[in-house]
PDB file of C-alpha atoms in Angstrom:
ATOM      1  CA  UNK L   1    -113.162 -29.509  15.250  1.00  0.00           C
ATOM      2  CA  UNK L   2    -117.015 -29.015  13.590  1.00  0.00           C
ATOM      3  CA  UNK L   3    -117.588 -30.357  10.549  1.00  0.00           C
ATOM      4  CA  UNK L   4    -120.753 -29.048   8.631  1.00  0.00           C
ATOM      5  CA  UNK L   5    -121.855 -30.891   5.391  1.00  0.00           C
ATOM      6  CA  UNK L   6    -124.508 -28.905   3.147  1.00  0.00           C
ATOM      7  CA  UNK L   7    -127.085 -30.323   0.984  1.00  0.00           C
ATOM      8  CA  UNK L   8    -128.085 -30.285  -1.944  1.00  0.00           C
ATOM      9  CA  UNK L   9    -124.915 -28.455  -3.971  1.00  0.00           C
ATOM     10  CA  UNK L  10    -127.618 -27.494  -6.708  1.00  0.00           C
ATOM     11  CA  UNK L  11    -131.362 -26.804  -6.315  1.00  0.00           C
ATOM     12  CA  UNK L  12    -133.957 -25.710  -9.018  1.00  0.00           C
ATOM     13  CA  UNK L  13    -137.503 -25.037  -8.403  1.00  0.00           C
ATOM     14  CA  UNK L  14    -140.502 -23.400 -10.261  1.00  0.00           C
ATOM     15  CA  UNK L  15    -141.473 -19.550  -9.500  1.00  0.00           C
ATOM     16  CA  UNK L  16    -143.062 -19.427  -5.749  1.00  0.00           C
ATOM     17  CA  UNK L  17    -142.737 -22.689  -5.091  1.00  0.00           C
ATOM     18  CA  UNK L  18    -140.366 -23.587  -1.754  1.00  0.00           C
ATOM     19  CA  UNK L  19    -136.723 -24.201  -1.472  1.00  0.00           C
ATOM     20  CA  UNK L  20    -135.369 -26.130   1.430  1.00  0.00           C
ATOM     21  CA  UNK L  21    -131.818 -26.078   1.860  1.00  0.00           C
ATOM     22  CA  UNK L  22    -130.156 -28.784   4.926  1.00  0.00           C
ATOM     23  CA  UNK L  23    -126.780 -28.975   6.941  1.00  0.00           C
ATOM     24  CA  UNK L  24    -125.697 -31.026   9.508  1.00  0.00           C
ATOM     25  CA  UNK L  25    -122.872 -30.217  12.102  1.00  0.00           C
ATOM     26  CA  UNK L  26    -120.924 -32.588  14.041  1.00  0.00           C
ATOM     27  CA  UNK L  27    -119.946 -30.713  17.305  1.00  0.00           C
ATOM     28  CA  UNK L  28    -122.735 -31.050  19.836  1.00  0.00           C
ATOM     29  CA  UNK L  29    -120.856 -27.653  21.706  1.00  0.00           C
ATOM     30  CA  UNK L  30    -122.170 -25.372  18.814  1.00  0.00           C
ATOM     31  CA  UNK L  31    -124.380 -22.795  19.192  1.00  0.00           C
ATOM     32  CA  UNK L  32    -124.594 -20.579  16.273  1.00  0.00           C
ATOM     33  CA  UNK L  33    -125.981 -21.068  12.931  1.00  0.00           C
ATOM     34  CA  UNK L  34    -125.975 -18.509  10.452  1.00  0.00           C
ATOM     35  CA  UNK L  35    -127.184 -18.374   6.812  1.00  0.00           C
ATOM     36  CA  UNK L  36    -125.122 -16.135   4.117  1.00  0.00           C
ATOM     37  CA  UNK L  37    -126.759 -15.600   0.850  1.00  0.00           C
ATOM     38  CA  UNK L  38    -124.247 -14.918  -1.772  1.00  0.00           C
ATOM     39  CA  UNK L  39    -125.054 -13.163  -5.775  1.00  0.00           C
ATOM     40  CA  UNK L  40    -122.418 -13.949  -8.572  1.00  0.00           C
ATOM     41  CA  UNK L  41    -119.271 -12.163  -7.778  1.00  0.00           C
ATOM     42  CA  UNK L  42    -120.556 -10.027  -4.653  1.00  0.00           C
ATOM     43  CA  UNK L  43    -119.813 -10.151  -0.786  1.00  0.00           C
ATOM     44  CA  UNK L  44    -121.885 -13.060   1.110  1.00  0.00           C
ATOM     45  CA  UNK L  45    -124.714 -11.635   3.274  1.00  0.00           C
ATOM     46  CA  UNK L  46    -126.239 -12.384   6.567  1.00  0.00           C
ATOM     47  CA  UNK L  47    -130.039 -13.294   6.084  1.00  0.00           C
ATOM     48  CA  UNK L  48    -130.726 -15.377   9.128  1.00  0.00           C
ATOM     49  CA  UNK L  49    -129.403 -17.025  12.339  1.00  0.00           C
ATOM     50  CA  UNK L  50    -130.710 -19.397  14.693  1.00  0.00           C
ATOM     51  CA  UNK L  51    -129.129 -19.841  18.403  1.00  0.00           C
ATOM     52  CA  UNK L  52    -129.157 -23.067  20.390  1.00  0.00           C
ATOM     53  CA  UNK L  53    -131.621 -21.869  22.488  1.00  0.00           C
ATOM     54  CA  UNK L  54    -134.045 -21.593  19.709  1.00  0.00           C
ATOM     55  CA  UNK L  55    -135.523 -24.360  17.465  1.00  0.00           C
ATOM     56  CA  UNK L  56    -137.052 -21.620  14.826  1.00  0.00           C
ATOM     57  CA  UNK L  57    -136.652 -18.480  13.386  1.00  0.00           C
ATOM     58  CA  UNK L  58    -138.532 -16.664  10.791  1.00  0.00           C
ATOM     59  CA  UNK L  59    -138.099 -13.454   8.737  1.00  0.00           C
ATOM     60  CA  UNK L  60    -140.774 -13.081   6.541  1.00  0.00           C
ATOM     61  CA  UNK L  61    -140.116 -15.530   3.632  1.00  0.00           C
ATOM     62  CA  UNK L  62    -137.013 -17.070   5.323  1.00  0.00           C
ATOM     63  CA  UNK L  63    -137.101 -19.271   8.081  1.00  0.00           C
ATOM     64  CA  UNK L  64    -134.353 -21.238   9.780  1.00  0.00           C
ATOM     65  CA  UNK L  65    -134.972 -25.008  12.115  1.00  0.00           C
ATOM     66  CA  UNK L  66    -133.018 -26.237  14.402  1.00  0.00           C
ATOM     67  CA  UNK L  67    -132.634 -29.726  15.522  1.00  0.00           C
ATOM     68  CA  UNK L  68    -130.118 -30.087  17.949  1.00  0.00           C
ATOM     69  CA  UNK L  69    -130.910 -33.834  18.887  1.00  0.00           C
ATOM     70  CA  UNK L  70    -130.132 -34.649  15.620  1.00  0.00           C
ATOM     71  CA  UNK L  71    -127.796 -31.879  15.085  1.00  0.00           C
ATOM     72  CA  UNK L  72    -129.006 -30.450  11.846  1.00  0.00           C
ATOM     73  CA  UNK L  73    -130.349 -27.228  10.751  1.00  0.00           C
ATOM     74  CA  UNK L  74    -132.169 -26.393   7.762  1.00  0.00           C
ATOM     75  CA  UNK L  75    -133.547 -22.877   5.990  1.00  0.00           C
ATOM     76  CA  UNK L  76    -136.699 -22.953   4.521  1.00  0.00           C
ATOM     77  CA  UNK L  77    -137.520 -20.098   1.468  1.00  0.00           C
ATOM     78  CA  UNK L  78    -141.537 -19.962   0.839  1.00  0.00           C
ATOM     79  CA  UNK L  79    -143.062 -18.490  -2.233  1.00  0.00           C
ATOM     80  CA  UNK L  80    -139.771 -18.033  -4.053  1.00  0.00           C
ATOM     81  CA  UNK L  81    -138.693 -15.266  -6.129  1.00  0.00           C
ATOM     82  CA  UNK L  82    -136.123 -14.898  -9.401  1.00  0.00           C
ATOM     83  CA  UNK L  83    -134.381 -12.674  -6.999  1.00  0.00           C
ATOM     84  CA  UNK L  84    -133.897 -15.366  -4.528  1.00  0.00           C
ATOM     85  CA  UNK L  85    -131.381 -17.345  -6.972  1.00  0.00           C
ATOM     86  CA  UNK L  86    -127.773 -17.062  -5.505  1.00  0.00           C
ATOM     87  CA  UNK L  87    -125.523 -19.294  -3.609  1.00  0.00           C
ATOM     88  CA  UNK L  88    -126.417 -20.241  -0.058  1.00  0.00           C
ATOM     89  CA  UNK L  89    -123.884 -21.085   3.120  1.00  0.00           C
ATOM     90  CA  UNK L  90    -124.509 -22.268   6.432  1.00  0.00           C
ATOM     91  CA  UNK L  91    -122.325 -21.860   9.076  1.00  0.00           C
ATOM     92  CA  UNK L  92    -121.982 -23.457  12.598  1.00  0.00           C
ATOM     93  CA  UNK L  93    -120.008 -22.812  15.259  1.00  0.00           C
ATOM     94  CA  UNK L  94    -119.302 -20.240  18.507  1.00  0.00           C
ATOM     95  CA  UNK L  95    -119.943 -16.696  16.524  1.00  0.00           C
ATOM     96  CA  UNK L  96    -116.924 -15.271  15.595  1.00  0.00           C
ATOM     97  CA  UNK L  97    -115.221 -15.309  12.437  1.00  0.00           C
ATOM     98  CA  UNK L  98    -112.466 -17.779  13.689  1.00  0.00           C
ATOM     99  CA  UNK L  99    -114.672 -20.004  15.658  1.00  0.00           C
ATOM    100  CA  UNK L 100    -117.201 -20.788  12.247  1.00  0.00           C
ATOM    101  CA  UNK L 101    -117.405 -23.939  10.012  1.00  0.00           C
ATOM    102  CA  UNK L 102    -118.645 -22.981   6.720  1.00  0.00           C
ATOM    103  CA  UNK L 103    -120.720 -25.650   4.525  1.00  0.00           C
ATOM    104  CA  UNK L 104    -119.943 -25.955   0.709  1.00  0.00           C
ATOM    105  CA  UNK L 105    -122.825 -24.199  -0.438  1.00  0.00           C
ATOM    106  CA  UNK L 106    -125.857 -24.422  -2.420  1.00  0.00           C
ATOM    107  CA  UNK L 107    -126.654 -22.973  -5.559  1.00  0.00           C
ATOM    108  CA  UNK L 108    -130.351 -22.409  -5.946  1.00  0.00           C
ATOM    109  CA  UNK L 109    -131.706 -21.446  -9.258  1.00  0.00           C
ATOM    110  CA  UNK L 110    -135.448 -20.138  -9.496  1.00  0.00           C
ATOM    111  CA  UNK L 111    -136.883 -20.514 -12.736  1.00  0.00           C
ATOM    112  CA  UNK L 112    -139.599 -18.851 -14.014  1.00  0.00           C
TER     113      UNK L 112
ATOM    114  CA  UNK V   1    -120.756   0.002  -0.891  1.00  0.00           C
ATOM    115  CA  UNK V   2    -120.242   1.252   2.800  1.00  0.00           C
ATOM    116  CA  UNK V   3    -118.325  -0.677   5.389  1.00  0.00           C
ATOM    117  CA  UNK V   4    -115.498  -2.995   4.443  1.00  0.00           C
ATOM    118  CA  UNK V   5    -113.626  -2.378   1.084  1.00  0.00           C
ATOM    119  CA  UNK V   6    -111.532  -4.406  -0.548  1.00  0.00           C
ATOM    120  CA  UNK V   7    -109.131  -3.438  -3.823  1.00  0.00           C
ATOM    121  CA  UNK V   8    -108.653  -4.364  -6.173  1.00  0.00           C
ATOM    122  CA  UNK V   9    -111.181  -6.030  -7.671  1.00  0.00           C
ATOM    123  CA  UNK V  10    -109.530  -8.159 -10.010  1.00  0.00           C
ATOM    124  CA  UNK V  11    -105.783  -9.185  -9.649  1.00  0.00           C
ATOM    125  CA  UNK V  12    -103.375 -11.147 -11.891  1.00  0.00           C
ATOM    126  CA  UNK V  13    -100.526 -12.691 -10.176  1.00  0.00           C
ATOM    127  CA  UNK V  14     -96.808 -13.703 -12.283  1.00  0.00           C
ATOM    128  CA  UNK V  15     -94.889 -17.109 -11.095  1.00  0.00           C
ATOM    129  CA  UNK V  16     -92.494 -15.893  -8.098  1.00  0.00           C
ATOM    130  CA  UNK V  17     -94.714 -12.767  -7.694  1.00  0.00           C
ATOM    131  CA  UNK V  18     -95.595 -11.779  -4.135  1.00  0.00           C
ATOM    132  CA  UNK V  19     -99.594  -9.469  -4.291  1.00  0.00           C
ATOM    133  CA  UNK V  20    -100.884  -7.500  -1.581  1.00  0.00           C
ATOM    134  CA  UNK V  21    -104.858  -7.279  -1.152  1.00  0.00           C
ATOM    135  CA  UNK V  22    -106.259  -4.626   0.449  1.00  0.00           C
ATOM    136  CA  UNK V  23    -109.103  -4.174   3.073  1.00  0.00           C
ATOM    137  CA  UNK V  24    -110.265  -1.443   5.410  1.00  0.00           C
ATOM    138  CA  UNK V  25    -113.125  -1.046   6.922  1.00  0.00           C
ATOM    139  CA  UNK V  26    -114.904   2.130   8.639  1.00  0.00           C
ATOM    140  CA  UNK V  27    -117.034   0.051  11.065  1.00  0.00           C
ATOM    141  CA  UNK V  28    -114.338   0.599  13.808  1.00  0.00           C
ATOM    142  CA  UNK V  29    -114.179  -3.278  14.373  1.00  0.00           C
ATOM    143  CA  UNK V  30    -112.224  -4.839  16.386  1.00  0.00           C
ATOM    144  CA  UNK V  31    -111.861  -8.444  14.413  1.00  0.00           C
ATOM    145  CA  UNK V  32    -110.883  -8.823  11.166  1.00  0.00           C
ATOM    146  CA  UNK V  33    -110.811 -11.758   8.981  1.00  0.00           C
ATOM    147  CA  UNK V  34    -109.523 -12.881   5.709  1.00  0.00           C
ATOM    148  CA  UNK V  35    -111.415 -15.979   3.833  1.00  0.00           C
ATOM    149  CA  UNK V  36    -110.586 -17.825   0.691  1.00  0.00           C
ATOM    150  CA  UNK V  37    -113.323 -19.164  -1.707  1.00  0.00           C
ATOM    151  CA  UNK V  38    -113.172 -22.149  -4.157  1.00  0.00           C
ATOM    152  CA  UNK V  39    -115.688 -23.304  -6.315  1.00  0.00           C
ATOM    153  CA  UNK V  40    -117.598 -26.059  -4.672  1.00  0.00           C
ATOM    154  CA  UNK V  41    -115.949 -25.511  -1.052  1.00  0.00           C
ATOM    155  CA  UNK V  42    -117.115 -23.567   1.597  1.00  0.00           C
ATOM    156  CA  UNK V  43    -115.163 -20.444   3.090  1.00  0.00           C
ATOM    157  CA  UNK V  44    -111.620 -21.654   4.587  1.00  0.00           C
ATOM    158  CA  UNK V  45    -110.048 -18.963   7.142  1.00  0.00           C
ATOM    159  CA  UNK V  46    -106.184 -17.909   6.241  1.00  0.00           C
ATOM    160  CA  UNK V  47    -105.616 -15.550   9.084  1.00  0.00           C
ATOM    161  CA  UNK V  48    -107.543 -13.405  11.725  1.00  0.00           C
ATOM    162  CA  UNK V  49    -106.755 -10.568  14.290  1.00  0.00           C
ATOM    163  CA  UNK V  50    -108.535  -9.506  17.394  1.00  0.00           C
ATOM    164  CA  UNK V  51    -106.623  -6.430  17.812  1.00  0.00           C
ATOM    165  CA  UNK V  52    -104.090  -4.074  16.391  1.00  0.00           C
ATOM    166  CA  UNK V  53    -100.875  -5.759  16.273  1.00  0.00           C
ATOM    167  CA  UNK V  54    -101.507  -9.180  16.712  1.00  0.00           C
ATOM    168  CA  UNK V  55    -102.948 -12.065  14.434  1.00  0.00           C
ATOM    169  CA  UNK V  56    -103.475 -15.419  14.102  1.00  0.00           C
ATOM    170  CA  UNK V  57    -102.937 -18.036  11.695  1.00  0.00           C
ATOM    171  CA  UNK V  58    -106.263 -19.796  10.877  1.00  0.00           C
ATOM    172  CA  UNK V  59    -106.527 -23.589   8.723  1.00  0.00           C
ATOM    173  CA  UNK V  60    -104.548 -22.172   5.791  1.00  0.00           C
ATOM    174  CA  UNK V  61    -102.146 -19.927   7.054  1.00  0.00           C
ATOM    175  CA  UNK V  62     -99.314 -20.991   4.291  1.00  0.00           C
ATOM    176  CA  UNK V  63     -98.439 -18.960   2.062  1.00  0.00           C
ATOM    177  CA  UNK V  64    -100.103 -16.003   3.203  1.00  0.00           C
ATOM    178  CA  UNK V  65     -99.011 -13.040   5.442  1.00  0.00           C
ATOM    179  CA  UNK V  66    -100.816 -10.897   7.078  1.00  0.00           C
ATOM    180  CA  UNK V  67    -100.498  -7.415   9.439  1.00  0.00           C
ATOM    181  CA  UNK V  68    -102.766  -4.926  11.761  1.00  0.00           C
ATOM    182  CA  UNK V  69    -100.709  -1.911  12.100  1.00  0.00           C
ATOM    183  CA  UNK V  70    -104.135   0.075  12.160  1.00  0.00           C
ATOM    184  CA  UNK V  71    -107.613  -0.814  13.439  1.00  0.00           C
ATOM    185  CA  UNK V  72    -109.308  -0.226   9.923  1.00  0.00           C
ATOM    186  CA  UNK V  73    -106.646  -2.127   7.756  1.00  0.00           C
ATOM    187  CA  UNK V  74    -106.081  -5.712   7.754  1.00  0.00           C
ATOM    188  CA  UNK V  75    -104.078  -6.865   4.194  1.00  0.00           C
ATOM    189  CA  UNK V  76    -103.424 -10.112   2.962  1.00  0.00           C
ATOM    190  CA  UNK V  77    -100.016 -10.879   0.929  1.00  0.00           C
ATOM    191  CA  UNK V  78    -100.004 -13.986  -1.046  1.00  0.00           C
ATOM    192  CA  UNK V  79     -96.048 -14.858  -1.333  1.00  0.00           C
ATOM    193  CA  UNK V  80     -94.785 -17.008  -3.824  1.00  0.00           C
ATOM    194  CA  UNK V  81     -94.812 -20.163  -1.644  1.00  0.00           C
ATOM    195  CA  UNK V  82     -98.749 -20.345  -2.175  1.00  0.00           C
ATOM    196  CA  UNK V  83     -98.502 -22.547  -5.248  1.00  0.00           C
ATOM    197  CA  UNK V  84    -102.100 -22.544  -6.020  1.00  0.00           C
ATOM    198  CA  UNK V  85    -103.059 -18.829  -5.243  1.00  0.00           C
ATOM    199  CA  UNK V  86    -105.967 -18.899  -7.510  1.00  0.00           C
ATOM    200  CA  UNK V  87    -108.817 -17.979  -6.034  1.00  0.00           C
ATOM    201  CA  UNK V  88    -111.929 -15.852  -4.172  1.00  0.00           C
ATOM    202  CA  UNK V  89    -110.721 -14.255  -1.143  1.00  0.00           C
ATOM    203  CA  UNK V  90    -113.089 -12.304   1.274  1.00  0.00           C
ATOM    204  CA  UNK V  91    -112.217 -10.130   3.730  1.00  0.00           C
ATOM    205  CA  UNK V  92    -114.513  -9.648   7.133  1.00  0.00           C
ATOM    206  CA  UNK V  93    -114.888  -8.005  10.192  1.00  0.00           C
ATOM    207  CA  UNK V  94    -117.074  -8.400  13.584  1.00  0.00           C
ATOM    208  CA  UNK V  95    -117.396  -6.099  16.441  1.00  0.00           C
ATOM    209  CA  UNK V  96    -115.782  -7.816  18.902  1.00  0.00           C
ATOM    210  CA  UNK V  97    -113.059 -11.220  18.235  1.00  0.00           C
ATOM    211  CA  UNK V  98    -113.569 -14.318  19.459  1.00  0.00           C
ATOM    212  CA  UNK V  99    -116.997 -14.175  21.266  1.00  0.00           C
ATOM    213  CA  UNK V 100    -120.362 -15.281  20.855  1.00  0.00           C
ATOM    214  CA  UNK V 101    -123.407 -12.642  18.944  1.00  0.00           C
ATOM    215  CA  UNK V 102    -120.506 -11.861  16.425  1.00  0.00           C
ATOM    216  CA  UNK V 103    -121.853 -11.218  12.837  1.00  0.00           C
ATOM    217  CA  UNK V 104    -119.427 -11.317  10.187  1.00  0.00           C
ATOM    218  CA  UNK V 105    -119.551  -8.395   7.642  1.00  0.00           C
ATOM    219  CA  UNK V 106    -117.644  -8.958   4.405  1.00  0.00           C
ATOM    220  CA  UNK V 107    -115.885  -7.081   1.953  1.00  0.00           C
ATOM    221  CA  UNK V 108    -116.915  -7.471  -1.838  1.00  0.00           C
ATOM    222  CA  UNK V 109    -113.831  -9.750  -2.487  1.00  0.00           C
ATOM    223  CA  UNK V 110    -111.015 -10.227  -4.799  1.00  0.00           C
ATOM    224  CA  UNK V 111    -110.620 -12.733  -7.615  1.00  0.00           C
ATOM    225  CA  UNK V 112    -106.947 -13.477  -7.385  1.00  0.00           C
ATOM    226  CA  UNK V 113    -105.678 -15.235 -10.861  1.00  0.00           C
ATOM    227  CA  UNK V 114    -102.118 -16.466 -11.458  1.00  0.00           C
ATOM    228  CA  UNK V 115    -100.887 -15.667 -15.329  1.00  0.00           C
TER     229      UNK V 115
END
């Protein structure tokens, strides 16, 4: 089945500076790659996704690559924010709740 | 809070104790999905169902029980033979089961803790 590894587990950076957040994926069959972002104690959200098809997607500060010759897929955050500080998982996989591998997250703290 | 609910909140389990979670959602979903969370692991599927009366078993299927006698109402029992209950679980939902351009919508979760 996939695997997906997630890197770094922690990440702090300075007030509008950029956070880059990696994962890798193992099955060469997947084609969906979402990002959740997730506050202290609340329900994980959907902020971006990125399809096979596609090598980049952006959404206003957020912006997901995609290598798939390498298999690894990476969001970007530019000009960070306070408010961006939660826990971030990527995903991989088929779309569908049973058909995703979730990574281990990473916990990015912006600092003013 | 619109969507998918869960209840309660908070939940303390006793030794030998089976606990029921609750989830419903209004989204009229086909696909629902529940999801444990540990610290420093990613989310780990317990069980899933595509439609009313039927469900699967998903990587961590023991211990738990599951049932889909309605379309908005998909709760989780953790028995007694789960011997290490303790822990985030997140309930979702996507339109359709099993196919591609799902997004998963989740619930606000319940921290499960065993006294």
């Amino acid at each position: 089945g996939e695997n997906v590894e997630q890197h770094p587990s922690t990440l702090s950076v300075q007030e509008g500076d950029s956070a880059v957040i990696k994962c890798t994926y193992s099955d060469s069959a997947s084609n969906y790659f979402p990002w959740y972002k997730q506050e202290l104690g609340k329900r994980p959200q959907l902020i971006i996704d990125i399809r096979s098809n596609v090598g980049e997607k952006k959404d206003q500060r957020i912006a997901v690559t995609l290598n798939k010759t390498a298999k690894h897929f990476s969001l970007h955050i530019t000009e960070t924010q306070p408010e961006d500080s939660a826990v971030y998982f990527c995903a991989g996989g088929w779309g569908g709740g049973n058909k995703l591998t979730f990574g281990t997250g990473t916990q990015l703290k912006v600092e003013l | 809070d619109g969507g998918i609910t869960q209840s309660p909140k908070y939940l303390f389990r006793k030794e030998g104790q089976n606990v029921t979670l609750s989830c419903e959602q209004n989204l009229n979903h086909d696909a629902m999905y529940w999801y444990r969370q540990d610290p420093g692991q990613g989310l780990r599927l317990i069980y899933y169902s595509q439609i009313v009366n039927d469900f699967q078993k998903g990587d961590i299927a023991e211990g738990y029980s599951v049932s889909r006698e309605k379309k908005e109402s998909f709760p989780l029992t953790v028995t007694s033979a789960q011997k290490n209950p303790t822990a985030f679980y997140l309930c979702a939902s996507t339109s359709r089961g099993g196919t591609e351009d799902e997004k998963l919508f989740f619930g606000s979760g319940t921290q499960l803790s065993v006294l």
